[in-house]
PDB file of C-alpha atoms in Angstrom:
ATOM      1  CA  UNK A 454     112.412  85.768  84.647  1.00 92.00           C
ATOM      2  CA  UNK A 455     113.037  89.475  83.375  1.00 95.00           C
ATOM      3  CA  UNK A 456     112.414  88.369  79.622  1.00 96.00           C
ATOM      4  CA  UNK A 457     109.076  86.673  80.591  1.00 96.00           C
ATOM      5  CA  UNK A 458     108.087  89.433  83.404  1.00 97.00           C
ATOM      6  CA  UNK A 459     108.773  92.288  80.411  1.00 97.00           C
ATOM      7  CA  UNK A 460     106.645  89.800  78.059  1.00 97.00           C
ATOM      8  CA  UNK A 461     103.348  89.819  79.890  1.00 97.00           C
ATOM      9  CA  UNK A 462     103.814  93.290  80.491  1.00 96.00           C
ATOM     10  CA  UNK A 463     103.931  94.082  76.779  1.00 97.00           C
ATOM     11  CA  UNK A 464     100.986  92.172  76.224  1.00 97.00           C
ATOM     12  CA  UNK A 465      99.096  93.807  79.273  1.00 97.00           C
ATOM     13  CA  UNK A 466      98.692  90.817  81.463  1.00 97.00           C
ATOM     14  CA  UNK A 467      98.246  90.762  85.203  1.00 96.00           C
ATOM     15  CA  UNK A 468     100.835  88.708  87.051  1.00 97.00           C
ATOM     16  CA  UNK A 469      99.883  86.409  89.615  1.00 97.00           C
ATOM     17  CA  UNK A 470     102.693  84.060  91.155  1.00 97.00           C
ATOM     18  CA  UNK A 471     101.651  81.512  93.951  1.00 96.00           C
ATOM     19  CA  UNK A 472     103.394  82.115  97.096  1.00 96.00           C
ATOM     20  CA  UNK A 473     102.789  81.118 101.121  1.00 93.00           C
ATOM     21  CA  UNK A 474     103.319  83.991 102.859  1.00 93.00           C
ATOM     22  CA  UNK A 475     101.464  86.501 104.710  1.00 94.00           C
ATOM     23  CA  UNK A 476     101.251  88.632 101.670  1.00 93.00           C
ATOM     24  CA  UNK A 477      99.102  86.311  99.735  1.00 96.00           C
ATOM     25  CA  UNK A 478      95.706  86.295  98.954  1.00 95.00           C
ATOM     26  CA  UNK A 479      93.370  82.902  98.872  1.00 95.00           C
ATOM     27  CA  UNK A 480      92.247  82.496  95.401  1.00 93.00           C
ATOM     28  CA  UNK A 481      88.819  82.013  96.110  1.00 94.00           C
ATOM     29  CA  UNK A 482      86.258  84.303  94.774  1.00 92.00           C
ATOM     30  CA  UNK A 483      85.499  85.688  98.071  1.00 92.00           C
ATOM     31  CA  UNK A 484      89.132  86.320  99.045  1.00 93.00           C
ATOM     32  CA  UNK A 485      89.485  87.782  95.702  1.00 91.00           C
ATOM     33  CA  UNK A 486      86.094  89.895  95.957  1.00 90.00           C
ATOM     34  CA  UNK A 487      87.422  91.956  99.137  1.00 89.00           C
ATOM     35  CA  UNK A 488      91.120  92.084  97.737  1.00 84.00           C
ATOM     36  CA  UNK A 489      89.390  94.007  94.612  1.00 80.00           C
ATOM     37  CA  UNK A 490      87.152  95.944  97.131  1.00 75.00           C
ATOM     38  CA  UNK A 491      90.774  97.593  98.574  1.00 66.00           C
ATOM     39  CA  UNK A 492      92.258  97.982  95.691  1.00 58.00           C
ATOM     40  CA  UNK A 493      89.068  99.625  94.232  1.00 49.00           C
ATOM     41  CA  UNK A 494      88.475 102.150  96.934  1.00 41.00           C
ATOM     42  CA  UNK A 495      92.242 102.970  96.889  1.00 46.00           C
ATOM     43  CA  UNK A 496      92.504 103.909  93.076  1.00 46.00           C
ATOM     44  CA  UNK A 497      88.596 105.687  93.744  1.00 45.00           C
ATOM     45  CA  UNK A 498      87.100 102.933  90.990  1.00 49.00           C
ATOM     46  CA  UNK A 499      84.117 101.694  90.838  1.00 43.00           C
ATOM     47  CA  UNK A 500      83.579  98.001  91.782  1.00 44.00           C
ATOM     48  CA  UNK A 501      82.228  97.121  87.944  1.00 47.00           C
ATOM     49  CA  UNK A 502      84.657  94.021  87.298  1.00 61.00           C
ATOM     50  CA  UNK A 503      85.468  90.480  86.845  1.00 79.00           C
ATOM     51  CA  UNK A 504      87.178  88.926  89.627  1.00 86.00           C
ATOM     52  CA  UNK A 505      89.538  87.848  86.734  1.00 90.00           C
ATOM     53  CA  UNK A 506      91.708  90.290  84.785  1.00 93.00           C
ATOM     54  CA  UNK A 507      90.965  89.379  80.933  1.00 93.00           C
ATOM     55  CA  UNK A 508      94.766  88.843  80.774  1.00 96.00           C
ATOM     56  CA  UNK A 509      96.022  86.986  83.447  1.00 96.00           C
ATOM     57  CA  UNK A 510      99.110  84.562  83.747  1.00 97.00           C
ATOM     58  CA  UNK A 511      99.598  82.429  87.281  1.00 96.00           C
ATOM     59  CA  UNK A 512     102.537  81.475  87.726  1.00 97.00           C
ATOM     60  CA  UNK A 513     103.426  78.431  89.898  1.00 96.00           C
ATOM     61  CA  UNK A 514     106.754  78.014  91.253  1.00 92.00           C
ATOM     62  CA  UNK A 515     108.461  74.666  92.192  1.00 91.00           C
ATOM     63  CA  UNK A 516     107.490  72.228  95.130  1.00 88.00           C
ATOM     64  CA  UNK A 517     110.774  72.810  97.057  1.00 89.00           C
ATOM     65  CA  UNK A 518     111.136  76.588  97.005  1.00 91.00           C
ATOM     66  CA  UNK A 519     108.616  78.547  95.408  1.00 93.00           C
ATOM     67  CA  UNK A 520     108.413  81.302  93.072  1.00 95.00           C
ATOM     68  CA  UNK A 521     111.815  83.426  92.440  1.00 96.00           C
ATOM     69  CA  UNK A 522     111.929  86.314  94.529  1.00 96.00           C
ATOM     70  CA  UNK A 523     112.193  88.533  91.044  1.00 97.00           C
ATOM     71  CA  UNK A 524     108.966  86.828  90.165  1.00 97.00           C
ATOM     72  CA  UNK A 525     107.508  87.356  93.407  1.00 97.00           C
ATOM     73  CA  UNK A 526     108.722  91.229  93.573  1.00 96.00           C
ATOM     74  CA  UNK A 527     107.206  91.752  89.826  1.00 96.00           C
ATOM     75  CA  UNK A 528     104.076  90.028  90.125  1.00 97.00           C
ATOM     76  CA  UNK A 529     100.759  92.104  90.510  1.00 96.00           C
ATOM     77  CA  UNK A 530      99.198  90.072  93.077  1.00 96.00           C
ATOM     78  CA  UNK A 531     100.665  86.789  95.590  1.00 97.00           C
ATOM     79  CA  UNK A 532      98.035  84.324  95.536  1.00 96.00           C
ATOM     80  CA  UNK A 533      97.946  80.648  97.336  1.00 95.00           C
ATOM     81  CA  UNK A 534      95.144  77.762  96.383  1.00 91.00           C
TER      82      UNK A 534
END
């Protein structure tokens, strides 16, 4: 998990990892819309962007238990479908 997590990063990609809990966001686009909105208007940017980062990796844990919790802890955003 620490090899791939330091991987992406090298390569500038985003990190999304699936996950249930409260923290998550629905990846739809308006879900994602108003998540950007916040983050936005907390870094003072202007709202002049894809929904999707131009590097992104999703990354789906298993049926039983999910996404590590180092994967969940690194990742940029929690998303669920």
């Amino acid at each position: 998990t620490t090899t791939c997590l330091q991987e992406l990063r090298s390569t500038q990609h985003e990190v999304w990892v699936t996950d249930l809990s409260q923290e998550a966001t629905c990846l739809t686009a308006e879900a994602l819309l108003l998540k950007s909105s916040s983050t936005s208007m907390k870094r003072g940017q202007q709202q002049q962007q894809s929904l999707l980062p131009s590097k992104l990796a999703i990354v789906f844990g298993t049926e039983a238990v999910g996404c590590s919790d180092e994967m969940l802890k690194g990742a940029d955003l929690r998303v669920y479908l």
